[in-house]
């Protein structure tokens, strides 16, 4: 039985004889069912047509993204550290080359995911590296459609992953939307890995905040202020969003502050 996955977002379902009736990630206001309708594929069907590209973004931080692009087109991040590597977010394609290359980098000790758009084939990734824990915020539990003993739902506003890696729940894009603070990143000045929770925009000195990016649905000002305030206590100079180009290379904390201020002024008609 194939474990069907959604062609539009990469979300994988438990093995079944027939594809699911709908994808809960796509069939709601933050995402969309493509004009041609919902379609399904499988990891086995993807593997011959795609591969994963790796890029060293800074010492001990690798981007991993699929080419040609598949579904939403995000890239994941692998933090390499002696205490155990962390995979931040996920991509649907997993193949033997990816497993071999990551093993060469020390494997994966834990998987942490910002929000349901990047759940994809997280269970396959966990199993490929020995059933490592997958940390998801419990507020988004309904989107985790493939149950697995490796999934650990966390609650509250912070989860300590050890050795200076901390998940911080900001909310906003999703109720459980989280970022990962990596204290050792950016040469020890700190890096913030943000998924779609804080999105790097075209002018890479700035970031944006949306309930839905493809459908252009904004967040209320209070939610944007809450995101800004949630990351205020941690030090970071660099910020990595969910895509290859999504990097605020320096002074990133100030970029979050001024971007939140610009957003709040804009929705008040005060640009
Ligand atoms: Zn989907
Ligand atoms: Zn998203």
PDB file of C-alpha atoms and ligand atoms in Angstrom:
ATOM      1  CA  UNK A   1       0.000   0.000   0.000  1.00  0.00           C
ATOM      2  CA  UNK A   2       1.415   3.408  -0.901  1.00  0.00           C
ATOM      3  CA  UNK A   3       1.759   6.157   1.677  1.00  0.00           C
ATOM      4  CA  UNK A   4       0.130   8.826  -0.465  1.00  0.00           C
ATOM      5  CA  UNK A   5       1.411  12.350  -0.288  1.00  0.00           C
ATOM      6  CA  UNK A   6      -0.248  15.548  -1.413  1.00  0.00           C
ATOM      7  CA  UNK A   7       1.291  16.908  -4.646  1.00  0.00           C
ATOM      8  CA  UNK A   8       0.547  20.494  -3.593  1.00  0.00           C
ATOM      9  CA  UNK A   9       2.134  20.542  -0.114  1.00  0.00           C
ATOM     10  CA  UNK A  10       3.958  17.215   0.266  1.00  0.00           C
ATOM     11  CA  UNK A  11       1.983  16.088   3.344  1.00  0.00           C
ATOM     12  CA  UNK A  12       2.251  12.315   3.677  1.00  0.00           C
ATOM     13  CA  UNK A  13      -0.625  10.122   4.858  1.00  0.00           C
ATOM     14  CA  UNK A  14      -0.518   6.617   6.370  1.00  0.00           C
ATOM     15  CA  UNK A  15      -0.280   3.753   3.867  1.00  0.00           C
ATOM     16  CA  UNK A  16      -3.698   3.042   2.332  1.00  0.00           C
ATOM     17  CA  UNK A  17      -5.280   1.376  -0.687  1.00  0.00           C
ATOM     18  CA  UNK A  18      -6.777   4.615  -1.951  1.00  0.00           C
ATOM     19  CA  UNK A  19      -5.680   8.262  -1.698  1.00  0.00           C
ATOM     20  CA  UNK A  20      -7.284  10.400   1.019  1.00  0.00           C
ATOM     21  CA  UNK A  21     -10.421  12.364   0.253  1.00  0.00           C
ATOM     22  CA  UNK A  22      -8.753  15.714   0.986  1.00  0.00           C
ATOM     23  CA  UNK A  23      -5.582  17.291   2.307  1.00  0.00           C
ATOM     24  CA  UNK A  24      -6.232  19.236   5.523  1.00  0.00           C
ATOM     25  CA  UNK A  25      -3.179  21.461   4.913  1.00  0.00           C
ATOM     26  CA  UNK A  26      -4.252  22.510   1.396  1.00  0.00           C
ATOM     27  CA  UNK A  27      -8.013  22.589   1.883  1.00  0.00           C
ATOM     28  CA  UNK A  28      -8.104  25.667   4.124  1.00  0.00           C
ATOM     29  CA  UNK A  29      -7.559  29.430   3.891  1.00  0.00           C
ATOM     30  CA  UNK A  30      -3.765  29.475   4.362  1.00  0.00           C
ATOM     31  CA  UNK A  31      -3.039  27.210   1.394  1.00  0.00           C
ATOM     32  CA  UNK A  32      -5.048  26.200  -1.661  1.00  0.00           C
ATOM     33  CA  UNK A  33      -6.228  23.291  -3.747  1.00  0.00           C
ATOM     34  CA  UNK A  34      -4.583  23.778  -7.168  1.00  0.00           C
ATOM     35  CA  UNK A  35      -6.850  24.800 -10.066  1.00  0.00           C
ATOM     36  CA  UNK A  36      -6.628  21.286 -11.531  1.00  0.00           C
ATOM     37  CA  UNK A  37      -7.825  19.746  -8.272  1.00  0.00           C
ATOM     38  CA  UNK A  38      -6.150  17.766  -5.538  1.00  0.00           C
ATOM     39  CA  UNK A  39      -3.649  15.206  -6.739  1.00  0.00           C
ATOM     40  CA  UNK A  40      -1.504  12.600  -5.026  1.00  0.00           C
ATOM     41  CA  UNK A  41       1.871  11.029  -5.454  1.00  0.00           C
ATOM     42  CA  UNK A  42       4.247   8.895  -3.394  1.00  0.00           C
ATOM     43  CA  UNK A  43       7.841   8.972  -2.300  1.00  0.00           C
ATOM     44  CA  UNK A  44       8.615   6.124  -4.706  1.00  0.00           C
ATOM     45  CA  UNK A  45       7.180   8.132  -7.619  1.00  0.00           C
ATOM     46  CA  UNK A  46       9.103  11.282  -6.647  1.00  0.00           C
ATOM     47  CA  UNK A  47      12.522   9.699  -6.196  1.00  0.00           C
ATOM     48  CA  UNK A  48      13.406   9.085  -9.865  1.00  0.00           C
ATOM     49  CA  UNK A  49      12.347  12.614 -10.882  1.00  0.00           C
ATOM     50  CA  UNK A  50      13.879  14.744  -8.124  1.00  0.00           C
ATOM     51  CA  UNK A  51      16.991  14.981  -6.013  1.00  0.00           C
ATOM     52  CA  UNK A  52      18.034  17.007  -2.994  1.00  0.00           C
ATOM     53  CA  UNK A  53      20.607  19.784  -3.233  1.00  0.00           C
ATOM     54  CA  UNK A  54      22.785  20.694  -0.247  1.00  0.00           C
ATOM     55  CA  UNK A  55      24.303  24.104   0.466  1.00  0.00           C
ATOM     56  CA  UNK A  56      26.571  25.071   3.326  1.00  0.00           C
ATOM     57  CA  UNK A  57      25.043  28.367   4.499  1.00  0.00           C
ATOM     58  CA  UNK A  58      27.484  29.010   7.320  1.00  0.00           C
ATOM     59  CA  UNK A  59      29.708  26.703   9.393  1.00  0.00           C
ATOM     60  CA  UNK A  60      27.610  23.751  10.646  1.00  0.00           C
ATOM     61  CA  UNK A  61      24.414  24.869   8.902  1.00  0.00           C
ATOM     62  CA  UNK A  62      23.292  23.118   5.702  1.00  0.00           C
ATOM     63  CA  UNK A  63      20.310  23.940   3.519  1.00  0.00           C
ATOM     64  CA  UNK A  64      18.589  20.907   1.959  1.00  0.00           C
ATOM     65  CA  UNK A  65      16.120  21.536  -0.863  1.00  0.00           C
ATOM     66  CA  UNK A  66      14.599  19.532  -3.694  1.00  0.00           C
ATOM     67  CA  UNK A  67      15.371  20.070  -7.394  1.00  0.00           C
ATOM     68  CA  UNK A  68      13.453  20.397  -9.542  1.00  0.00           C
ATOM     69  CA  UNK A  69      11.255  22.076  -6.978  1.00  0.00           C
ATOM     70  CA  UNK A  70       8.383  20.072  -5.520  1.00  0.00           C
ATOM     71  CA  UNK A  71       5.162  21.306  -3.850  1.00  0.00           C
ATOM     72  CA  UNK A  72       5.759  24.464  -1.766  1.00  0.00           C
ATOM     73  CA  UNK A  73       9.453  24.532  -2.662  1.00  0.00           C
ATOM     74  CA  UNK A  74      10.947  25.144   0.784  1.00  0.00           C
ATOM     75  CA  UNK A  75      14.363  24.010   1.886  1.00  0.00           C
ATOM     76  CA  UNK A  76      15.053  22.413   5.244  1.00  0.00           C
ATOM     77  CA  UNK A  77      18.029  23.233   7.467  1.00  0.00           C
ATOM     78  CA  UNK A  78      20.416  20.841   9.170  1.00  0.00           C
ATOM     79  CA  UNK A  79      22.322  22.121  12.194  1.00  0.00           C
ATOM     80  CA  UNK A  80      25.441  20.062  12.790  1.00  0.00           C
ATOM     81  CA  UNK A  81      26.583  19.896  16.389  1.00  0.00           C
ATOM     82  CA  UNK A  82      28.383  17.473  18.695  1.00  0.00           C
ATOM     83  CA  UNK A  83      25.285  17.157  20.912  1.00  0.00           C
ATOM     84  CA  UNK A  84      23.265  15.767  17.990  1.00  0.00           C
ATOM     85  CA  UNK A  85      22.249  17.271  14.674  1.00  0.00           C
ATOM     86  CA  UNK A  86      18.873  18.959  14.352  1.00  0.00           C
ATOM     87  CA  UNK A  87      16.777  18.903  11.203  1.00  0.00           C
ATOM     88  CA  UNK A  88      14.735  22.081  11.158  1.00  0.00           C
ATOM     89  CA  UNK A  89      11.651  21.805   8.950  1.00  0.00           C
ATOM     90  CA  UNK A  90      11.457  19.110   6.320  1.00  0.00           C
ATOM     91  CA  UNK A  91      11.101  18.463   2.598  1.00  0.00           C
ATOM     92  CA  UNK A  92       9.000  15.695   1.083  1.00  0.00           C
ATOM     93  CA  UNK A  93      11.762  14.060  -0.946  1.00  0.00           C
ATOM     94  CA  UNK A  94      13.912  11.596   0.947  1.00  0.00           C
ATOM     95  CA  UNK A  95      16.185   9.253  -0.980  1.00  0.00           C
ATOM     96  CA  UNK A  96      19.193   7.072  -0.287  1.00  0.00           C
ATOM     97  CA  UNK A  97      21.636   9.746  -1.445  1.00  0.00           C
ATOM     98  CA  UNK A  98      20.193  12.176   1.093  1.00  0.00           C
ATOM     99  CA  UNK A  99      20.370   9.580   3.857  1.00  0.00           C
ATOM    100  CA  UNK A 100      23.978   8.706   2.987  1.00  0.00           C
ATOM    101  CA  UNK A 101      25.081  12.346   2.842  1.00  0.00           C
ATOM    102  CA  UNK A 102      23.413  13.234   6.144  1.00  0.00           C
ATOM    103  CA  UNK A 103      24.907  10.166   7.793  1.00  0.00           C
ATOM    104  CA  UNK A 104      28.259  11.487   6.673  1.00  0.00           C
ATOM    105  CA  UNK A 105      27.452  14.726   8.484  1.00  0.00           C
ATOM    106  CA  UNK A 106      26.621  12.845  11.693  1.00  0.00           C
ATOM    107  CA  UNK A 107      23.002  11.852  11.062  1.00  0.00           C
ATOM    108  CA  UNK A 108      19.987  13.438  12.720  1.00  0.00           C
ATOM    109  CA  UNK A 109      19.368  13.485  16.480  1.00  0.00           C
ATOM    110  CA  UNK A 110      16.050  15.336  16.433  1.00  0.00           C
ATOM    111  CA  UNK A 111      13.585  16.835  13.985  1.00  0.00           C
ATOM    112  CA  UNK A 112      11.845  20.103  14.820  1.00  0.00           C
ATOM    113  CA  UNK A 113       9.225  21.636  12.536  1.00  0.00           C
ATOM    114  CA  UNK A 114       7.901  25.179  12.473  1.00  0.00           C
ATOM    115  CA  UNK A 115       4.357  24.496  11.261  1.00  0.00           C
ATOM    116  CA  UNK A 116       2.219  22.042   9.212  1.00  0.00           C
ATOM    117  CA  UNK A 117       3.255  23.325   5.759  1.00  0.00           C
ATOM    118  CA  UNK A 118       6.565  21.537   6.341  1.00  0.00           C
ATOM    119  CA  UNK A 119       5.386  18.348   8.037  1.00  0.00           C
ATOM    120  CA  UNK A 120       5.682  16.552   4.662  1.00  0.00           C
ATOM    121  CA  UNK A 121       7.358  13.128   5.094  1.00  0.00           C
ATOM    122  CA  UNK A 122       8.727  13.794   8.587  1.00  0.00           C
ATOM    123  CA  UNK A 123       7.922  10.232   9.695  1.00  0.00           C
ATOM    124  CA  UNK A 124      10.054   8.767   6.863  1.00  0.00           C
ATOM    125  CA  UNK A 125      12.945  11.054   7.869  1.00  0.00           C
ATOM    126  CA  UNK A 126      12.650  10.025  11.503  1.00  0.00           C
ATOM    127  CA  UNK A 127      12.620   6.319  10.630  1.00  0.00           C
ATOM    128  CA  UNK A 128      15.586   6.645   8.280  1.00  0.00           C
ATOM    129  CA  UNK A 129      17.660   7.909  11.203  1.00  0.00           C
ATOM    130  CA  UNK A 130      16.517   5.397  13.810  1.00  0.00           C
ATOM    131  CA  UNK A 131      13.144   6.784  14.890  1.00  0.00           C
ATOM    132  CA  UNK A 132      14.479  10.111  16.146  1.00  0.00           C
ATOM    133  CA  UNK A 133      11.973  12.407  17.905  1.00  0.00           C
ATOM    134  CA  UNK A 134       9.880  14.830  15.857  1.00  0.00           C
ATOM    135  CA  UNK A 135       8.946  17.929  17.858  1.00  0.00           C
ATOM    136  CA  UNK A 136       5.644  19.538  16.843  1.00  0.00           C
ATOM    137  CA  UNK A 137       3.593  22.088  18.746  1.00  0.00           C
ATOM    138  CA  UNK A 138       0.396  20.545  20.068  1.00  0.00           C
ATOM    139  CA  UNK A 139      -1.716  23.467  18.843  1.00  0.00           C
ATOM    140  CA  UNK A 140      -1.294  22.119  15.287  1.00  0.00           C
ATOM    141  CA  UNK A 141      -1.934  18.497  16.199  1.00  0.00           C
ATOM    142  CA  UNK A 142      -4.870  18.127  13.777  1.00  0.00           C
ATOM    143  CA  UNK A 143      -2.534  18.508  10.778  1.00  0.00           C
ATOM    144  CA  UNK A 144      -0.272  15.612  11.789  1.00  0.00           C
ATOM    145  CA  UNK A 145      -2.185  13.032   9.771  1.00  0.00           C
ATOM    146  CA  UNK A 146       0.356  10.206   9.922  1.00  0.00           C
ATOM    147  CA  UNK A 147       0.629   9.093  13.547  1.00  0.00           C
ATOM    148  CA  UNK A 148       3.979   7.726  14.693  1.00  0.00           C
ATOM    149  CA  UNK A 149       5.604   7.012  18.067  1.00  0.00           C
ATOM    150  CA  UNK A 150       8.413   9.441  17.157  1.00  0.00           C
ATOM    151  CA  UNK A 151       6.062  12.448  17.163  1.00  0.00           C
ATOM    152  CA  UNK A 152       6.267  14.424  20.403  1.00  0.00           C
ATOM    153  CA  UNK A 153       3.772  17.208  20.804  1.00  0.00           C
ATOM    154  CA  UNK A 154       5.082  19.974  22.987  1.00  0.00           C
ATOM    155  CA  UNK A 155       3.076  22.658  24.722  1.00  0.00           C
ATOM    156  CA  UNK A 156       3.682  26.112  26.118  1.00  0.00           C
ATOM    157  CA  UNK A 157       5.953  28.726  24.584  1.00  0.00           C
ATOM    158  CA  UNK A 158       9.431  27.185  24.683  1.00  0.00           C
ATOM    159  CA  UNK A 159      11.055  23.821  24.144  1.00  0.00           C
ATOM    160  CA  UNK A 160      14.719  23.378  25.055  1.00  0.00           C
ATOM    161  CA  UNK A 161      16.459  21.066  22.575  1.00  0.00           C
ATOM    162  CA  UNK A 162      19.722  21.320  24.488  1.00  0.00           C
ATOM    163  CA  UNK A 163      23.093  22.986  23.919  1.00  0.00           C
ATOM    164  CA  UNK A 164      21.664  26.377  22.994  1.00  0.00           C
ATOM    165  CA  UNK A 165      18.891  25.255  20.628  1.00  0.00           C
ATOM    166  CA  UNK A 166      15.409  26.370  21.665  1.00  0.00           C
ATOM    167  CA  UNK A 167      12.052  26.236  19.928  1.00  0.00           C
ATOM    168  CA  UNK A 168      10.010  29.357  20.591  1.00  0.00           C
ATOM    169  CA  UNK A 169       6.312  29.413  19.868  1.00  0.00           C
ATOM    170  CA  UNK A 170       5.280  32.727  18.361  1.00  0.00           C
ATOM    171  CA  UNK A 171       1.875  31.839  16.885  1.00  0.00           C
ATOM    172  CA  UNK A 172       0.661  33.968  13.993  1.00  0.00           C
ATOM    173  CA  UNK A 173       0.776  32.007  10.726  1.00  0.00           C
ATOM    174  CA  UNK A 174      -0.457  28.923  12.654  1.00  0.00           C
ATOM    175  CA  UNK A 175      -1.532  28.656  16.283  1.00  0.00           C
ATOM    176  CA  UNK A 176       1.558  26.555  16.981  1.00  0.00           C
ATOM    177  CA  UNK A 177       3.928  28.413  14.641  1.00  0.00           C
ATOM    178  CA  UNK A 178       7.429  28.258  16.073  1.00  0.00           C
ATOM    179  CA  UNK A 179      10.948  29.399  15.350  1.00  0.00           C
ATOM    180  CA  UNK A 180      14.246  27.804  16.340  1.00  0.00           C
ATOM    181  CA  UNK A 181      16.851  29.856  18.151  1.00  0.00           C
ATOM    182  CA  UNK A 182      20.383  28.571  17.580  1.00  0.00           C
ATOM    183  CA  UNK A 183      22.644  30.409  19.976  1.00  0.00           C
ATOM    184  CA  UNK A 184      25.865  29.202  18.322  1.00  0.00           C
ATOM    185  CA  UNK A 185      24.789  30.410  14.872  1.00  0.00           C
ATOM    186  CA  UNK A 186      26.151  33.452  13.072  1.00  0.00           C
ATOM    187  CA  UNK A 187      29.567  33.025  14.630  1.00  0.00           C
ATOM    188  CA  UNK A 188      28.114  32.928  18.145  1.00  0.00           C
ATOM    189  CA  UNK A 189      25.890  35.997  17.713  1.00  0.00           C
ATOM    190  CA  UNK A 190      22.868  33.744  17.325  1.00  0.00           C
ATOM    191  CA  UNK A 191      20.671  32.717  14.407  1.00  0.00           C
ATOM    192  CA  UNK A 192      16.899  32.490  14.211  1.00  0.00           C
ATOM    193  CA  UNK A 193      15.391  29.817  11.942  1.00  0.00           C
ATOM    194  CA  UNK A 194      11.890  30.959  11.207  1.00  0.00           C
ATOM    195  CA  UNK A 195      10.133  28.804   8.596  1.00  0.00           C
ATOM    196  CA  UNK A 196       7.163  30.888   7.391  1.00  0.00           C
ATOM    197  CA  UNK A 197       6.543  32.357  10.821  1.00  0.00           C
ATOM    198  CA  UNK A 198       8.765  35.322  10.035  1.00  0.00           C
ATOM    199  CA  UNK A 199       9.220  35.519   6.270  1.00  0.00           C
ATOM    200  CA  UNK A 200      12.165  37.231   4.611  1.00  0.00           C
ATOM    201  CA  UNK A 201      10.771  39.562   1.944  1.00  0.00           C
ATOM    202  CA  UNK A 202      12.164  40.825  -1.375  1.00  0.00           C
ATOM    203  CA  UNK A 203      14.212  43.516   0.358  1.00  0.00           C
ATOM    204  CA  UNK A 204      16.317  41.222   2.527  1.00  0.00           C
ATOM    205  CA  UNK A 205      16.785  43.800   5.249  1.00  0.00           C
ATOM    206  CA  UNK A 206      13.115  43.279   6.080  1.00  0.00           C
ATOM    207  CA  UNK A 207      10.707  40.499   7.028  1.00  0.00           C
ATOM    208  CA  UNK A 208       6.950  39.965   6.733  1.00  0.00           C
ATOM    209  CA  UNK A 209       4.237  38.252   8.723  1.00  0.00           C
ATOM    210  CA  UNK A 210       1.084  36.745   7.189  1.00  0.00           C
ATOM    211  CA  UNK A 211      -1.738  34.400   8.063  1.00  0.00           C
ATOM    212  CA  UNK A 212      -1.679  33.222   4.430  1.00  0.00           C
ATOM    213  CA  UNK A 213       1.151  34.049   2.040  1.00  0.00           C
ATOM    214  CA  UNK A 214      -0.349  32.589  -1.179  1.00  0.00           C
ATOM    215  CA  UNK A 215      -3.806  34.026  -0.462  1.00  0.00           C
ATOM    216  CA  UNK A 216      -2.551  37.362   0.940  1.00  0.00           C
ATOM    217  CA  UNK A 217      -4.439  37.232   4.237  1.00  0.00           C
ATOM    218  CA  UNK A 218      -2.754  39.469   6.812  1.00  0.00           C
ATOM    219  CA  UNK A 219      -2.397  38.976  10.552  1.00  0.00           C
ATOM    220  CA  UNK A 220      -3.916  41.374  13.067  1.00  0.00           C
ATOM    221  CA  UNK A 221      -1.401  43.876  14.520  1.00  0.00           C
ATOM    222  CA  UNK A 222      -1.565  42.236  17.966  1.00  0.00           C
ATOM    223  CA  UNK A 223      -0.387  38.927  16.472  1.00  0.00           C
ATOM    224  CA  UNK A 224       2.578  40.628  14.787  1.00  0.00           C
ATOM    225  CA  UNK A 225       3.488  42.377  18.043  1.00  0.00           C
ATOM    226  CA  UNK A 226       3.298  38.980  19.789  1.00  0.00           C
ATOM    227  CA  UNK A 227       5.737  37.434  17.283  1.00  0.00           C
ATOM    228  CA  UNK A 228       8.151  40.338  17.758  1.00  0.00           C
ATOM    229  CA  UNK A 229       7.881  40.095  21.557  1.00  0.00           C
ATOM    230  CA  UNK A 230       8.360  36.300  21.573  1.00  0.00           C
ATOM    231  CA  UNK A 231      11.805  36.577  19.958  1.00  0.00           C
ATOM    232  CA  UNK A 232      12.849  39.750  21.785  1.00  0.00           C
ATOM    233  CA  UNK A 233      14.516  37.899  24.719  1.00  0.00           C
ATOM    234  CA  UNK A 234      16.957  35.937  22.520  1.00  0.00           C
ATOM    235  CA  UNK A 235      20.066  37.257  20.780  1.00  0.00           C
ATOM    236  CA  UNK A 236      20.369  36.760  17.022  1.00  0.00           C
ATOM    237  CA  UNK A 237      22.173  38.527  14.232  1.00  0.00           C
ATOM    238  CA  UNK A 238      21.088  36.353  11.292  1.00  0.00           C
ATOM    239  CA  UNK A 239      17.688  35.021  10.278  1.00  0.00           C
ATOM    240  CA  UNK A 240      16.926  32.086   7.969  1.00  0.00           C
ATOM    241  CA  UNK A 241      13.438  31.750   6.479  1.00  0.00           C
ATOM    242  CA  UNK A 242      12.083  28.755   4.600  1.00  0.00           C
ATOM    243  CA  UNK A 243      13.545  29.278   1.117  1.00  0.00           C
ATOM    244  CA  UNK A 244      17.024  29.412  -0.405  1.00  0.00           C
ATOM    245  CA  UNK A 245      16.976  33.189  -0.763  1.00  0.00           C
ATOM    246  CA  UNK A 246      15.349  33.815   2.642  1.00  0.00           C
ATOM    247  CA  UNK A 247      18.278  35.118   4.661  1.00  0.00           C
ATOM    248  CA  UNK A 248      18.666  38.337   6.618  1.00  0.00           C
ATOM    249  CA  UNK A 249      22.454  38.261   6.745  1.00  0.00           C
ATOM    250  CA  UNK A 250      23.035  40.672   9.621  1.00  0.00           C
ATOM    251  CA  UNK A 251      21.331  42.873  12.200  1.00  0.00           C
ATOM    252  CA  UNK A 252      18.352  40.543  11.967  1.00  0.00           C
ATOM    253  CA  UNK A 253      16.837  41.329  15.353  1.00  0.00           C
ATOM    254  CA  UNK A 254      16.597  44.979  14.419  1.00  0.00           C
ATOM    255  CA  UNK A 255      15.083  43.882  11.077  1.00  0.00           C
ATOM    256  CA  UNK A 256      12.314  42.054  12.966  1.00  0.00           C
ATOM    257  CA  UNK A 257      11.681  45.081  15.190  1.00  0.00           C
ATOM    258  CA  UNK A 258      11.500  47.613  12.380  1.00  0.00           C
ATOM    259  CA  UNK A 259       9.490  45.259  10.140  1.00  0.00           C
ATOM    260  CA  UNK A 260       6.902  44.698  12.884  1.00  0.00           C
ATOM    261  CA  UNK A 261       6.674  48.455  13.395  1.00  0.00           C
ATOM    262  CA  UNK A 262       6.242  49.031   9.634  1.00  0.00           C
ATOM    263  CA  UNK A 263       3.583  46.326   9.410  1.00  0.00           C
ATOM    264  CA  UNK A 264       1.597  47.674  12.349  1.00  0.00           C
ATOM    265  CA  UNK A 265       1.781  51.203  10.947  1.00  0.00           C
ATOM    266  CA  UNK A 266       0.739  50.005   7.476  1.00  0.00           C
ATOM    267  CA  UNK A 267      -2.417  48.215   8.604  1.00  0.00           C
ATOM    268  CA  UNK A 268      -3.327  51.309  10.620  1.00  0.00           C
ATOM    269  CA  UNK A 269      -3.076  53.362   7.403  1.00  0.00           C
ATOM    270  CA  UNK A 270      -0.049  55.178   8.759  1.00  0.00           C
ATOM    271  CA  UNK A 271       2.758  54.396   6.287  1.00  0.00           C
TER     272      UNK A 271
HETATM  273 ZN1  LIG B   1      -1.658  19.361   0.776  1.00  0.00          ZN
HETATM  274 ZN1  LIG B   2       3.414  28.205   5.872  1.00  0.00          ZN
END
